[in-house]
mmCIF file of C-alpha atoms and ligand atoms in Angstrom:
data_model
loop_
_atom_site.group_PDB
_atom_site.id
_atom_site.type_symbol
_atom_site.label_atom_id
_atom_site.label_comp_id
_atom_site.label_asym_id
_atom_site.label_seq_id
_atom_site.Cartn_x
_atom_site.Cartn_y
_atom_site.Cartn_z
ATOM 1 C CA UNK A 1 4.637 -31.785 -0.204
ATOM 2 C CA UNK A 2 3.446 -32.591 2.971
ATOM 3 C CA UNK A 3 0.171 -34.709 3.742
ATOM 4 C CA UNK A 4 -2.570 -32.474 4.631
ATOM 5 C CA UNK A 5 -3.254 -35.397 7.551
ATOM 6 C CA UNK A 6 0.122 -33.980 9.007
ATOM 7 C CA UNK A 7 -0.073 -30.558 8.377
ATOM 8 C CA UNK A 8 -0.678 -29.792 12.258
ATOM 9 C CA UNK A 9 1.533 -31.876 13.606
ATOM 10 C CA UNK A 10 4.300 -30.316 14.771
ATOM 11 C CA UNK A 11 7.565 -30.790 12.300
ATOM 12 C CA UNK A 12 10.474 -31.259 15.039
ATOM 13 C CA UNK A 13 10.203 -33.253 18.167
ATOM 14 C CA UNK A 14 9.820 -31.024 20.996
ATOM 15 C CA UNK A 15 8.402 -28.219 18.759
ATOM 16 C CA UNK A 16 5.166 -26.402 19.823
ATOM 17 C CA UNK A 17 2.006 -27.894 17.894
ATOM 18 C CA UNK A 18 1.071 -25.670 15.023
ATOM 19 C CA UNK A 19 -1.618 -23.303 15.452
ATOM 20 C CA UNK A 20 -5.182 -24.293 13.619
ATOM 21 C CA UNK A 21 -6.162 -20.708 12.899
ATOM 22 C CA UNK A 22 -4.232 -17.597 12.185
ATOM 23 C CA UNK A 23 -5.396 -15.002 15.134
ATOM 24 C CA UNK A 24 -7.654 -12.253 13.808
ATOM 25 C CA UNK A 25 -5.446 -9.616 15.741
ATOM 26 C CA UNK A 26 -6.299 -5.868 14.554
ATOM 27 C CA UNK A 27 -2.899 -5.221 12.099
ATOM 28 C CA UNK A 28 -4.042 -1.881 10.578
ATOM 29 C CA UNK A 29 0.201 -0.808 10.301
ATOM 30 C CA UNK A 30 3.053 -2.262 10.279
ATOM 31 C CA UNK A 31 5.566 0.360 11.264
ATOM 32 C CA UNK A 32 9.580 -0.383 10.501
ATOM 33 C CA UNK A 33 12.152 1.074 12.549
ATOM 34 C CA UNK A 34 16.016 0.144 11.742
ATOM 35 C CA UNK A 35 17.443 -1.579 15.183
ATOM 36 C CA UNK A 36 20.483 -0.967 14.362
ATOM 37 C CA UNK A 37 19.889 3.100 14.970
ATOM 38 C CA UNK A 38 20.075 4.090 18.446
ATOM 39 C CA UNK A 39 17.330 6.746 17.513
ATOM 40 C CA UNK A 40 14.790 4.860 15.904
ATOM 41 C CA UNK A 41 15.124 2.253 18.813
ATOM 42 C CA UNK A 42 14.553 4.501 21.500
ATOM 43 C CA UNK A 43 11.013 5.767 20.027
ATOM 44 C CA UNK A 44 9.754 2.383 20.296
ATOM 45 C CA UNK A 45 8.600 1.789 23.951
ATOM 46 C CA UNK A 46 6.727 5.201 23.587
ATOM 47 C CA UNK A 47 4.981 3.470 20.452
ATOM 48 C CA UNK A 48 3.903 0.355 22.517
ATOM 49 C CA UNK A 49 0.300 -0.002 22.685
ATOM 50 C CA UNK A 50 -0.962 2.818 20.089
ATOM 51 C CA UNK A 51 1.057 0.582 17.177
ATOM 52 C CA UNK A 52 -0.690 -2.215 15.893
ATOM 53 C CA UNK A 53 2.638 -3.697 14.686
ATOM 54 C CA UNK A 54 6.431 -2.860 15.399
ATOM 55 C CA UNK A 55 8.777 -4.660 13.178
ATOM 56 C CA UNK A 56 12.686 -4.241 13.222
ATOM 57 C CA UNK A 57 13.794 -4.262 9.887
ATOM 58 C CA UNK A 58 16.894 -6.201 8.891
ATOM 59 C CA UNK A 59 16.714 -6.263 5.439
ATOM 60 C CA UNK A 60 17.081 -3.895 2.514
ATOM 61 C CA UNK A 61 17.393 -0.492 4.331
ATOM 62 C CA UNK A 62 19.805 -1.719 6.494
ATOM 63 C CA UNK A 63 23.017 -0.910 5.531
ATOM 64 C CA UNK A 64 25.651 -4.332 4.879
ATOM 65 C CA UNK A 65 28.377 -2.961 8.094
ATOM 66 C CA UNK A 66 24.906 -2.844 10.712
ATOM 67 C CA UNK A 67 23.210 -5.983 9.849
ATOM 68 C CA UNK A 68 24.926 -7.459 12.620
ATOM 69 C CA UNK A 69 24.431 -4.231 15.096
ATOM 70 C CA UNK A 70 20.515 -4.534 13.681
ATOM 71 C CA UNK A 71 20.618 -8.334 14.481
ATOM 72 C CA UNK A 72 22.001 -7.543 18.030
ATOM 73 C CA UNK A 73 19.442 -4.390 18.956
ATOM 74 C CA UNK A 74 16.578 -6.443 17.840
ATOM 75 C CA UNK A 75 17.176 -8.883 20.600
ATOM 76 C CA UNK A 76 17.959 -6.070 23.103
ATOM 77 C CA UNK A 77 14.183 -4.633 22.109
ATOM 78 C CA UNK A 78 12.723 -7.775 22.541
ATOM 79 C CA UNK A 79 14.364 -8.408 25.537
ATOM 80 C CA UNK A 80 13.580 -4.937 26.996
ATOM 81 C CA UNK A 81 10.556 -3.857 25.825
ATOM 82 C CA UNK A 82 7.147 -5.105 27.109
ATOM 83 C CA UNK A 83 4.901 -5.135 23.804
ATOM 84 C CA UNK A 84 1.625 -5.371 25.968
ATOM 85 C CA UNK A 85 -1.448 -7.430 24.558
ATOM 86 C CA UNK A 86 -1.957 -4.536 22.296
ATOM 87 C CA UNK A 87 1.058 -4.181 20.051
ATOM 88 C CA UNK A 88 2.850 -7.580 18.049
ATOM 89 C CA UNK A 89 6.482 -7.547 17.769
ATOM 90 C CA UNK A 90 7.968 -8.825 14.399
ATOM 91 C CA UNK A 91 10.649 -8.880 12.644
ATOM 92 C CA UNK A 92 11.766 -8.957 8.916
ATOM 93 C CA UNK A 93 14.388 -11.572 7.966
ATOM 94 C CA UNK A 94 17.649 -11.032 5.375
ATOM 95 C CA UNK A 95 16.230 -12.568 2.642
ATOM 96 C CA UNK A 96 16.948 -16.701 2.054
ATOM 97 C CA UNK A 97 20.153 -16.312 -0.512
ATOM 98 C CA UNK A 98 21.794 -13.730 1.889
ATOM 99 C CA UNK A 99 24.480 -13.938 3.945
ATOM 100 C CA UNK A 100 22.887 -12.860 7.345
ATOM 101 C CA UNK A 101 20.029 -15.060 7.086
ATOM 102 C CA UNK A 102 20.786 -18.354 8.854
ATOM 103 C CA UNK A 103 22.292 -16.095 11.683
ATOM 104 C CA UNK A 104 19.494 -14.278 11.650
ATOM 105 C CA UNK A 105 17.318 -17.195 12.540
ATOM 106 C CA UNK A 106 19.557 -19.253 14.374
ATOM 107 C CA UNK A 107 20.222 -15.485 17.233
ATOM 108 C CA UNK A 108 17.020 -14.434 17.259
ATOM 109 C CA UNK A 109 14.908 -17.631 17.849
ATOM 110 C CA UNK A 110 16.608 -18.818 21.257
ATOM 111 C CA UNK A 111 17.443 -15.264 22.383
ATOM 112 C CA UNK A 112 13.617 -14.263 21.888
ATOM 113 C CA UNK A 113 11.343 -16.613 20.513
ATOM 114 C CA UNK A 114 8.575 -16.524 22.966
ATOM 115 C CA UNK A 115 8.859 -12.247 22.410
ATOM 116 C CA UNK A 116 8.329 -12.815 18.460
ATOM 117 C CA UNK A 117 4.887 -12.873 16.852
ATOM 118 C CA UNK A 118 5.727 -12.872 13.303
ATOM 119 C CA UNK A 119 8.756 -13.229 11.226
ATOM 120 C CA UNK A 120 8.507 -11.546 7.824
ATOM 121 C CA UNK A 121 10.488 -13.315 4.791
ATOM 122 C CA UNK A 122 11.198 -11.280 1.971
ATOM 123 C CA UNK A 123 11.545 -12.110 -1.657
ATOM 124 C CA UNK A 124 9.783 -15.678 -1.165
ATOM 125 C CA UNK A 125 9.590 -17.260 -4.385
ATOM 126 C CA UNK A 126 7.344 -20.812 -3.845
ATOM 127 C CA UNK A 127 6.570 -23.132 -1.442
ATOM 128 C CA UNK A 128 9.790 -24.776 -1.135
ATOM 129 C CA UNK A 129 11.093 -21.119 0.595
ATOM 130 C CA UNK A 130 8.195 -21.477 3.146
ATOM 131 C CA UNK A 131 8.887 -25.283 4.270
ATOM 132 C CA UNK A 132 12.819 -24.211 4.412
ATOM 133 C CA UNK A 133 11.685 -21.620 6.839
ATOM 134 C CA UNK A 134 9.023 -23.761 8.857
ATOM 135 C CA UNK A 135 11.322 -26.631 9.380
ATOM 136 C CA UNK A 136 14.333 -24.730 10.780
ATOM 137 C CA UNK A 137 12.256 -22.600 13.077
ATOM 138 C CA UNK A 138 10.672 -25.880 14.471
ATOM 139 C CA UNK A 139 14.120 -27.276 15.456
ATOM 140 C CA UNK A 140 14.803 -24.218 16.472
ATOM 141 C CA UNK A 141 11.865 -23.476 18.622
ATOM 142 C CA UNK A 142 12.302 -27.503 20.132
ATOM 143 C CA UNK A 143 15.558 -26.633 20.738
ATOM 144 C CA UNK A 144 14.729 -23.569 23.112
ATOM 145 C CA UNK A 145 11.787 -24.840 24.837
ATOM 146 C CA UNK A 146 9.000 -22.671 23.187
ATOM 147 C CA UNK A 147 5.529 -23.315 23.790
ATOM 148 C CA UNK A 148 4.211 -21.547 20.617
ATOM 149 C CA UNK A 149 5.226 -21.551 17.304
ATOM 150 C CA UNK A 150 6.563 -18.381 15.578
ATOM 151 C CA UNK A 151 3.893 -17.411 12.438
ATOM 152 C CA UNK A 152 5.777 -16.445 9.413
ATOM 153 C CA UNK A 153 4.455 -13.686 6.757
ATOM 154 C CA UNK A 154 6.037 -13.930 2.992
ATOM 155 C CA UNK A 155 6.674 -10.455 1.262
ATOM 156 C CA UNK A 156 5.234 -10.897 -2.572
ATOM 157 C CA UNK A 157 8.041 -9.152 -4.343
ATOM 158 C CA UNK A 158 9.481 -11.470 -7.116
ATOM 159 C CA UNK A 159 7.602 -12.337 -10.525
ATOM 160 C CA UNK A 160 7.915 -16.510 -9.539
ATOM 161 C CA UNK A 161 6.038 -15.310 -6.248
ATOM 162 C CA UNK A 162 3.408 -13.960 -7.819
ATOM 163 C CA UNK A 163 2.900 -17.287 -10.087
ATOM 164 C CA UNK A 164 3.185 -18.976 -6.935
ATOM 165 C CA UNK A 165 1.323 -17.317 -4.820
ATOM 166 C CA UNK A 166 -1.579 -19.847 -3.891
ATOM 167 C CA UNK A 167 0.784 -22.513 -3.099
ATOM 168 C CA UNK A 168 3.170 -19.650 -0.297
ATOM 169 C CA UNK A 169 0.110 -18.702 1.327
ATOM 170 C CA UNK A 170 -0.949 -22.444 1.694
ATOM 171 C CA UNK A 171 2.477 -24.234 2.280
ATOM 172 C CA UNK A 172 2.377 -23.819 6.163
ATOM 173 C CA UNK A 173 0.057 -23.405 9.011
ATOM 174 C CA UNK A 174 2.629 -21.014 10.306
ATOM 175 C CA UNK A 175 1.684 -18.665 7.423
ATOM 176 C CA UNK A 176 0.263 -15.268 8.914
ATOM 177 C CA UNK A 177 -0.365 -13.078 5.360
ATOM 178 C CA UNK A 178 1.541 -11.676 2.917
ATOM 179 C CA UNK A 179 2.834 -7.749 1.909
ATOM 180 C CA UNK A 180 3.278 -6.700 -1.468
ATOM 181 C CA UNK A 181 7.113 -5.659 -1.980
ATOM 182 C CA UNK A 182 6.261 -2.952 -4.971
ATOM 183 C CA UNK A 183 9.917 -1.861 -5.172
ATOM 184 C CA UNK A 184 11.636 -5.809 -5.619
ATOM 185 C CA UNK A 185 8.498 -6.520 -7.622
ATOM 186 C CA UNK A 186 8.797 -3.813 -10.094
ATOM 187 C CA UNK A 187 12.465 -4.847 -10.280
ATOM 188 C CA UNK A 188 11.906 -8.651 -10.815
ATOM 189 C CA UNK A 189 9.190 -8.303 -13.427
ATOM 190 C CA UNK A 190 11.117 -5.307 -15.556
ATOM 191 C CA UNK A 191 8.932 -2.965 -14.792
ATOM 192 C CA UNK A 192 9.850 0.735 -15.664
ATOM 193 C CA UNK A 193 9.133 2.171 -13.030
ATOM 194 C CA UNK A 194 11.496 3.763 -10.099
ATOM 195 C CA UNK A 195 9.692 4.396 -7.046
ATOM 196 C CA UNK A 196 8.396 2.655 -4.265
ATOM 197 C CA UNK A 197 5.401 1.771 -4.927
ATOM 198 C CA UNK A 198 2.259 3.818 -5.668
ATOM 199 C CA UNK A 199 1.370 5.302 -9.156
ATOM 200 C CA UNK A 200 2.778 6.297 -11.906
ATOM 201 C CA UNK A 201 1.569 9.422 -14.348
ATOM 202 C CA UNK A 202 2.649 7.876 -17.135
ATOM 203 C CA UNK A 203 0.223 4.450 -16.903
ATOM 204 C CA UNK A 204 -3.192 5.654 -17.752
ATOM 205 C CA UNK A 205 -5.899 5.557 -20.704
ATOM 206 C CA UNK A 206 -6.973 8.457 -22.705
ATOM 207 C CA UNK A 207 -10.635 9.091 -23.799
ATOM 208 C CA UNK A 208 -11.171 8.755 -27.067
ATOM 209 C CA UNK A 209 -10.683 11.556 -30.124
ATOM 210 C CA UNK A 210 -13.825 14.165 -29.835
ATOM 211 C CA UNK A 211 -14.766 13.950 -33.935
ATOM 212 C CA UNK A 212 -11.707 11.810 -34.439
ATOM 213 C CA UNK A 213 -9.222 14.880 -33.609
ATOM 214 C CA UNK A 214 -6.366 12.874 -31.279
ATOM 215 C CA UNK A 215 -4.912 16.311 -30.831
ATOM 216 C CA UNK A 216 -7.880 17.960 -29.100
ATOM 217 C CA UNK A 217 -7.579 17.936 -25.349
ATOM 218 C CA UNK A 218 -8.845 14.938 -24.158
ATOM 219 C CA UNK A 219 -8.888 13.913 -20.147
ATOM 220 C CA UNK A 220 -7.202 11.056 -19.188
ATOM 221 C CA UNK A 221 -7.256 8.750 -15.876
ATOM 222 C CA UNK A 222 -4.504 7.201 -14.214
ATOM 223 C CA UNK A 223 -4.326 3.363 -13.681
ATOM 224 C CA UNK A 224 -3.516 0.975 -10.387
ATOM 225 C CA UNK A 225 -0.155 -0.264 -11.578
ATOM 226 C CA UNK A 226 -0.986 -2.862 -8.202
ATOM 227 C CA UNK A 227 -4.099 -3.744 -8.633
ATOM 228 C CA UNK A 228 -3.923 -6.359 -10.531
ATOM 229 C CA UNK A 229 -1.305 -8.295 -8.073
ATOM 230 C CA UNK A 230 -3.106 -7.201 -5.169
ATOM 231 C CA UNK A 231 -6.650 -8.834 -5.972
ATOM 232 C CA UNK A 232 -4.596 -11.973 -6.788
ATOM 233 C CA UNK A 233 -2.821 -11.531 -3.373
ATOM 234 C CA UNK A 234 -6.298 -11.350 -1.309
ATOM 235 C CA UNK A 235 -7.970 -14.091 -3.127
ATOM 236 C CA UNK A 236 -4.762 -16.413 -2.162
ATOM 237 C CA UNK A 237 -4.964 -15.022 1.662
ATOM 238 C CA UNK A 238 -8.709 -14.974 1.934
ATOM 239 C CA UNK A 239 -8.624 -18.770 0.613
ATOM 240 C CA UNK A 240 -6.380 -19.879 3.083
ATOM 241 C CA UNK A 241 -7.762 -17.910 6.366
ATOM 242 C CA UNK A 242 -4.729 -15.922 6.376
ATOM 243 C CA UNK A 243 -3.797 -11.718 6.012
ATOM 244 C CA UNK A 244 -2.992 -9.948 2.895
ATOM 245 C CA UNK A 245 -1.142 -6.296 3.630
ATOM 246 C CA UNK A 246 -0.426 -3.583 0.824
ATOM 247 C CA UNK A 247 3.935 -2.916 1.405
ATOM 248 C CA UNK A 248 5.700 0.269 1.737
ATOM 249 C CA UNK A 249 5.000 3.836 -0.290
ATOM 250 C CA UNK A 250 8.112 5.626 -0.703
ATOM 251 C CA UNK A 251 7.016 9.471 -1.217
ATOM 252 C CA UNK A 252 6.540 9.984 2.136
ATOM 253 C CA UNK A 253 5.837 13.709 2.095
ATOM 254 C CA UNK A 254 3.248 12.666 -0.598
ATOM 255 C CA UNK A 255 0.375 11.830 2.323
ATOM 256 C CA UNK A 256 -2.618 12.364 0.325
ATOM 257 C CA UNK A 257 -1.259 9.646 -2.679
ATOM 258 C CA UNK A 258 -0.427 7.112 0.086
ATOM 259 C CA UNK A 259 -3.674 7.416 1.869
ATOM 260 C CA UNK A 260 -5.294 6.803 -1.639
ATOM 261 C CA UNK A 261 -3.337 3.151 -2.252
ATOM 262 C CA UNK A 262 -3.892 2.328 1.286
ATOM 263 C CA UNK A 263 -7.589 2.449 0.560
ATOM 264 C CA UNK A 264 -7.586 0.744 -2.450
ATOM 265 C CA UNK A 265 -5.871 -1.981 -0.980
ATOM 266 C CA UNK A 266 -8.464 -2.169 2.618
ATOM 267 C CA UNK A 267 -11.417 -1.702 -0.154
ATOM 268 C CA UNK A 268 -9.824 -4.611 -2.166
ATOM 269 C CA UNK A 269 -9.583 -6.540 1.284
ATOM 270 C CA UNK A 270 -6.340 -5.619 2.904
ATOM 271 C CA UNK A 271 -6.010 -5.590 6.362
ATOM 272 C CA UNK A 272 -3.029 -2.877 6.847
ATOM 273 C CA UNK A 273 0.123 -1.347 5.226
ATOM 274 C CA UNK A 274 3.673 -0.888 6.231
ATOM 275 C CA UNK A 275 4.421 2.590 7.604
ATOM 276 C CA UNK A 276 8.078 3.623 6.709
ATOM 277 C CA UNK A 277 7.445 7.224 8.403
ATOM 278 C CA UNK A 278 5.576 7.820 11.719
ATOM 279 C CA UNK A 279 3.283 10.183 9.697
ATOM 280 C CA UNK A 280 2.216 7.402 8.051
ATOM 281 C CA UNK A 281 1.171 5.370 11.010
ATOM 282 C CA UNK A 282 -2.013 8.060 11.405
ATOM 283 C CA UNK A 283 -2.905 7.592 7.747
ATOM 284 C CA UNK A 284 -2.737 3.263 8.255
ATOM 285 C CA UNK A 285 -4.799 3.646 10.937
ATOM 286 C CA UNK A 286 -7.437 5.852 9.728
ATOM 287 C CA UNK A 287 -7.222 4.104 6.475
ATOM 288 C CA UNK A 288 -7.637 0.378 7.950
ATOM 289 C CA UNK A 289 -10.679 1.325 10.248
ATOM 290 C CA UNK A 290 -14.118 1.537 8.624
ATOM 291 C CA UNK A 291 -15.590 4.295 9.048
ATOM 292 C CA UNK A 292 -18.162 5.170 11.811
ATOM 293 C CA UNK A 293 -20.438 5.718 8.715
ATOM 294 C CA UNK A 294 -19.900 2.885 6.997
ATOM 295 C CA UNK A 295 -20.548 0.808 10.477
ATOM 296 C CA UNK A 296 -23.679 3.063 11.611
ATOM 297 C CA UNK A 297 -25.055 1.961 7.475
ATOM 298 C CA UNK A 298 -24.045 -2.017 8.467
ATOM 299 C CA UNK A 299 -25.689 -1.496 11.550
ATOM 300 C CA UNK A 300 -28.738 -0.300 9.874
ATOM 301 C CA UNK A 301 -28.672 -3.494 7.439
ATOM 302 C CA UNK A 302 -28.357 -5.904 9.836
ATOM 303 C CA UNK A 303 -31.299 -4.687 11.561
ATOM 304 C CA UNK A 304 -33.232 -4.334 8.242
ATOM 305 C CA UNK A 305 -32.468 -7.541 7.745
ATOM 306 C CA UNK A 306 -33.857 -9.542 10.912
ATOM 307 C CA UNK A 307 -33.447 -13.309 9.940
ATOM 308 C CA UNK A 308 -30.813 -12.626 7.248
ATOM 309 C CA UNK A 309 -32.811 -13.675 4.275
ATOM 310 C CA UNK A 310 -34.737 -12.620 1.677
ATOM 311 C CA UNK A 311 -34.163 -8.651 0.503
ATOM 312 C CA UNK A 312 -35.101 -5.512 1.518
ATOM 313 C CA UNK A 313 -35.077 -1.605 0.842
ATOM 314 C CA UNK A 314 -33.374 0.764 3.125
ATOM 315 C CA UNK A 315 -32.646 4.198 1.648
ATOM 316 C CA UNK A 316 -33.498 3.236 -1.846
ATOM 317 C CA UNK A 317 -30.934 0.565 -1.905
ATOM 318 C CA UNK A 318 -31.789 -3.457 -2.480
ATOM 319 C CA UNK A 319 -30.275 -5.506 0.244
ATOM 320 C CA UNK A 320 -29.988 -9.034 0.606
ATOM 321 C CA UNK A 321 -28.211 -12.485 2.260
ATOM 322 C CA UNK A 322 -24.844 -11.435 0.772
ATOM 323 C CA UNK A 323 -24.596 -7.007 1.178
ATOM 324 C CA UNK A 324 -25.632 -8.048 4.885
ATOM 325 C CA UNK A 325 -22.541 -10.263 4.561
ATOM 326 C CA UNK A 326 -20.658 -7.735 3.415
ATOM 327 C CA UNK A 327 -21.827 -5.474 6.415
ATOM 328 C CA UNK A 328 -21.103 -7.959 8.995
ATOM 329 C CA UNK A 329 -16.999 -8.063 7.733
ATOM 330 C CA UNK A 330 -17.134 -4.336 8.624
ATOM 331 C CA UNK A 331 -18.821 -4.938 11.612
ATOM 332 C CA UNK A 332 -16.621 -7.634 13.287
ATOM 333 C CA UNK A 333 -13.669 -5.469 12.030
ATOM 334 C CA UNK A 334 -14.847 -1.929 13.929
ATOM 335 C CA UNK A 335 -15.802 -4.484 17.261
ATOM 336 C CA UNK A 336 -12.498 -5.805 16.976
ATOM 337 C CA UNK A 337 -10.528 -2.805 16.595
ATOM 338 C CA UNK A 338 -13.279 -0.895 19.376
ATOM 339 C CA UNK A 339 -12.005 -3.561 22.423
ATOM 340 C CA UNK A 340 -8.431 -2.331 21.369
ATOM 341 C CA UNK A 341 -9.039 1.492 20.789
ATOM 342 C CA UNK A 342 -11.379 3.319 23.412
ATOM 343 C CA UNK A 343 -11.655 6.355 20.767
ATOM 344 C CA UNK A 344 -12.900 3.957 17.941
ATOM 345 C CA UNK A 345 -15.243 2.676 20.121
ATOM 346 C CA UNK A 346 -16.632 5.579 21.113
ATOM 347 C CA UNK A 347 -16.539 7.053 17.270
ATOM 348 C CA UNK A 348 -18.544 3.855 16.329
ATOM 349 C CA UNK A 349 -21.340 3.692 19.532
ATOM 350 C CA UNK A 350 -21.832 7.592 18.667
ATOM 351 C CA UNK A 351 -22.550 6.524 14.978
ATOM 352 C CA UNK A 352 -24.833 3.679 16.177
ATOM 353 C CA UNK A 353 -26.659 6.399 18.127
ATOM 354 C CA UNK A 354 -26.897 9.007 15.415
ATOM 355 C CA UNK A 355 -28.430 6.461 12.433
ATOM 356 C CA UNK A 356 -31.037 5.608 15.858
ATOM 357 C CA UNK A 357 -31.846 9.456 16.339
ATOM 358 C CA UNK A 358 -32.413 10.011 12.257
ATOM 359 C CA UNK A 359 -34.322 6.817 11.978
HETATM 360 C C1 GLV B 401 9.515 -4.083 -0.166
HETATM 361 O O1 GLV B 401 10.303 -4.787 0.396
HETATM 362 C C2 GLV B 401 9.557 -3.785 -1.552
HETATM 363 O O2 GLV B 401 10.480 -4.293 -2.211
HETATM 364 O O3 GLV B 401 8.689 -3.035 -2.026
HETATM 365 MG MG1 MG B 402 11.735 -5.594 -0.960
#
């Protein structure tokens, strides 16, 4: 473990100091293309600027014979491609016991290091994975002259991540966030499920028997088969200043299902999903950006509020020191995300305008 007096200090001579505090850059989607196919590659330039996050996938997906040909177009993209102040450029990693791994790290840092945000581990299972990581990408970045450090997001997808998961999101100050991996996770924990993340129709409760008769119709109301891993997943991020992000959902024609677990997960406290699909970059987006309502109503409690303290009514509805807190999370988030996205900010100054008008 290492001393908390050392912990920004950087961990290779010649390595760029760590960073004291994760940026707050807006990271509504996380969109995966394959590098490896010549399609998928050539979309991205055109994606530059409207995509939060572009991340060329090396892991599962990618098929054993082009994880070298993946490896080799994800340096040509970072090479080639200007990703703007707009867009981050990440990558996800072959996972630690893999063979493509330590190649991975050991191409990719000196060929474009200083193009990389983030690199995404999967199937992290303690704190032990994380310093692995940190230390080799600090000799590594020493080695090629970097002046910042490389962050590094852990995918959640393994039942010993889970127990661990306090101790990954606090085991370097390169850590960024984390993603729930549904798919590994159901796998690792024996789940019986066989989808990629999302819901399942059979996990629900049933009301109880009308007069005691268990055969008369009686409604019942699917469960969050994530729920339970995803509040544990914020709490961790939230108490170490860094991001938590809800993973992949598979049924991609399904858009209505994956815009309802994307908002479960911002309501919980995510800041953004993957997007597997472009159709599901629209539905991220929308998803991760409060609404102009819900900004125009924090708007309206921060005024209501003038000092901050003490409570008062606005539309029937108590407000106090910690719902104005709440308000002022949505409101850094829309003024964030308005200096990146002229239409947001207009969507957000019209509702300011509106709640004026009515008022
Ligand atoms: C993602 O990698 C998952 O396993 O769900
Ligand atoms: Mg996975």
């Amino acid at each position: 473990m290492r001393n908390p007096k050392d912990f920004f200090t950087p961990l290779a001579m010649g390595a760029p100091d760590p960073v004291r505090e994760i940026p707050s850059r807006p990271s509504r989607v996380i969109h995966f293309f394959d590098p490896s196919n010549e399609k998928m590659a050539a979309k991205v330039p055109a994606m530059v600027g409207s995509v939060d996050i572009l991340l060329g996938n090396l892991e599962d997906g990618v098929k054993a014979d082009n994880k070298v040909a993946a490896r080799e177009g994800l340096v040509r993209i970072g090479r080639d491609v200007d990703f703007g102040d707009t867009t981050q450029f990440w990558t996800r990693l072959n996972s630690l016991d893999s063979p493509w791994f330590l190649d991975d790290v050991t191409m990719i840092v000196p060929a474009i290091g200083d193009r990389l945000d983030v690199v995404m581990v999967p199937k992290v299972e303690g704190a032990e994975d994380i310093h692995y990581v940190d230390r080799l990408l600090a000799q590594l970045e020493a080695r090629a002259g970097l002046a910042r450090p490389i962050l590094v997001h852990a995918i959640l997808e393994t039942a010993r991540g889970v127990a661990n998961v306090e101790e990954i999101c606090g085991a370097s100050p390169r850590m960024q966030g984390l993603s729930l991996g549904p798919a590994d996770l159901a796998a690792s924990r024996r789940m019986k499920t066989t989808r990629v993340g999302g819901g399942h129709p059979g996990y629900l409760v049933r009301q109880d028997p009308p007069g005691g008769d268990v055969d008369a119709d009686r409604p019942t109301y699917q469960q969050d088969l994530w729920h339970y891993t995803i509040a544990r997943m914020v709490d961790a991020c939230a108490a170490n200043g860094i991001y938590p992000f809800y993973g992949p959902f598979g049924d991609i024609k399904d858009v209505v299902a994956c815009e309802d677990q994307f908002r479960n997960a911002f309501l919980l406290g995510c800041v953004g999903a993957w997007s597997l699909h472009p159709a599901q970059i629209a539905i991220a987006k929308r998803v991760f950006s409060p609404s102009p309502e819900d900004v125009a109503h924090a708007r309206a409690v921060v005024e209501a509020m003038g000092d901050g303290t003490g409570a008062v009514m606005l539309d029937g509805r108590m407000e106090d020191d910690a719902s104005l807190k709440q308000c002022l999370v949505l409101i850094d988030l829309a003024e964030r995300l308005g200096r990146l996205d002229p239409e947001l900010a207009q969507a957000y100054a019209g509702s300011a305008r509106s709640e004026g008008e009515d008022a």
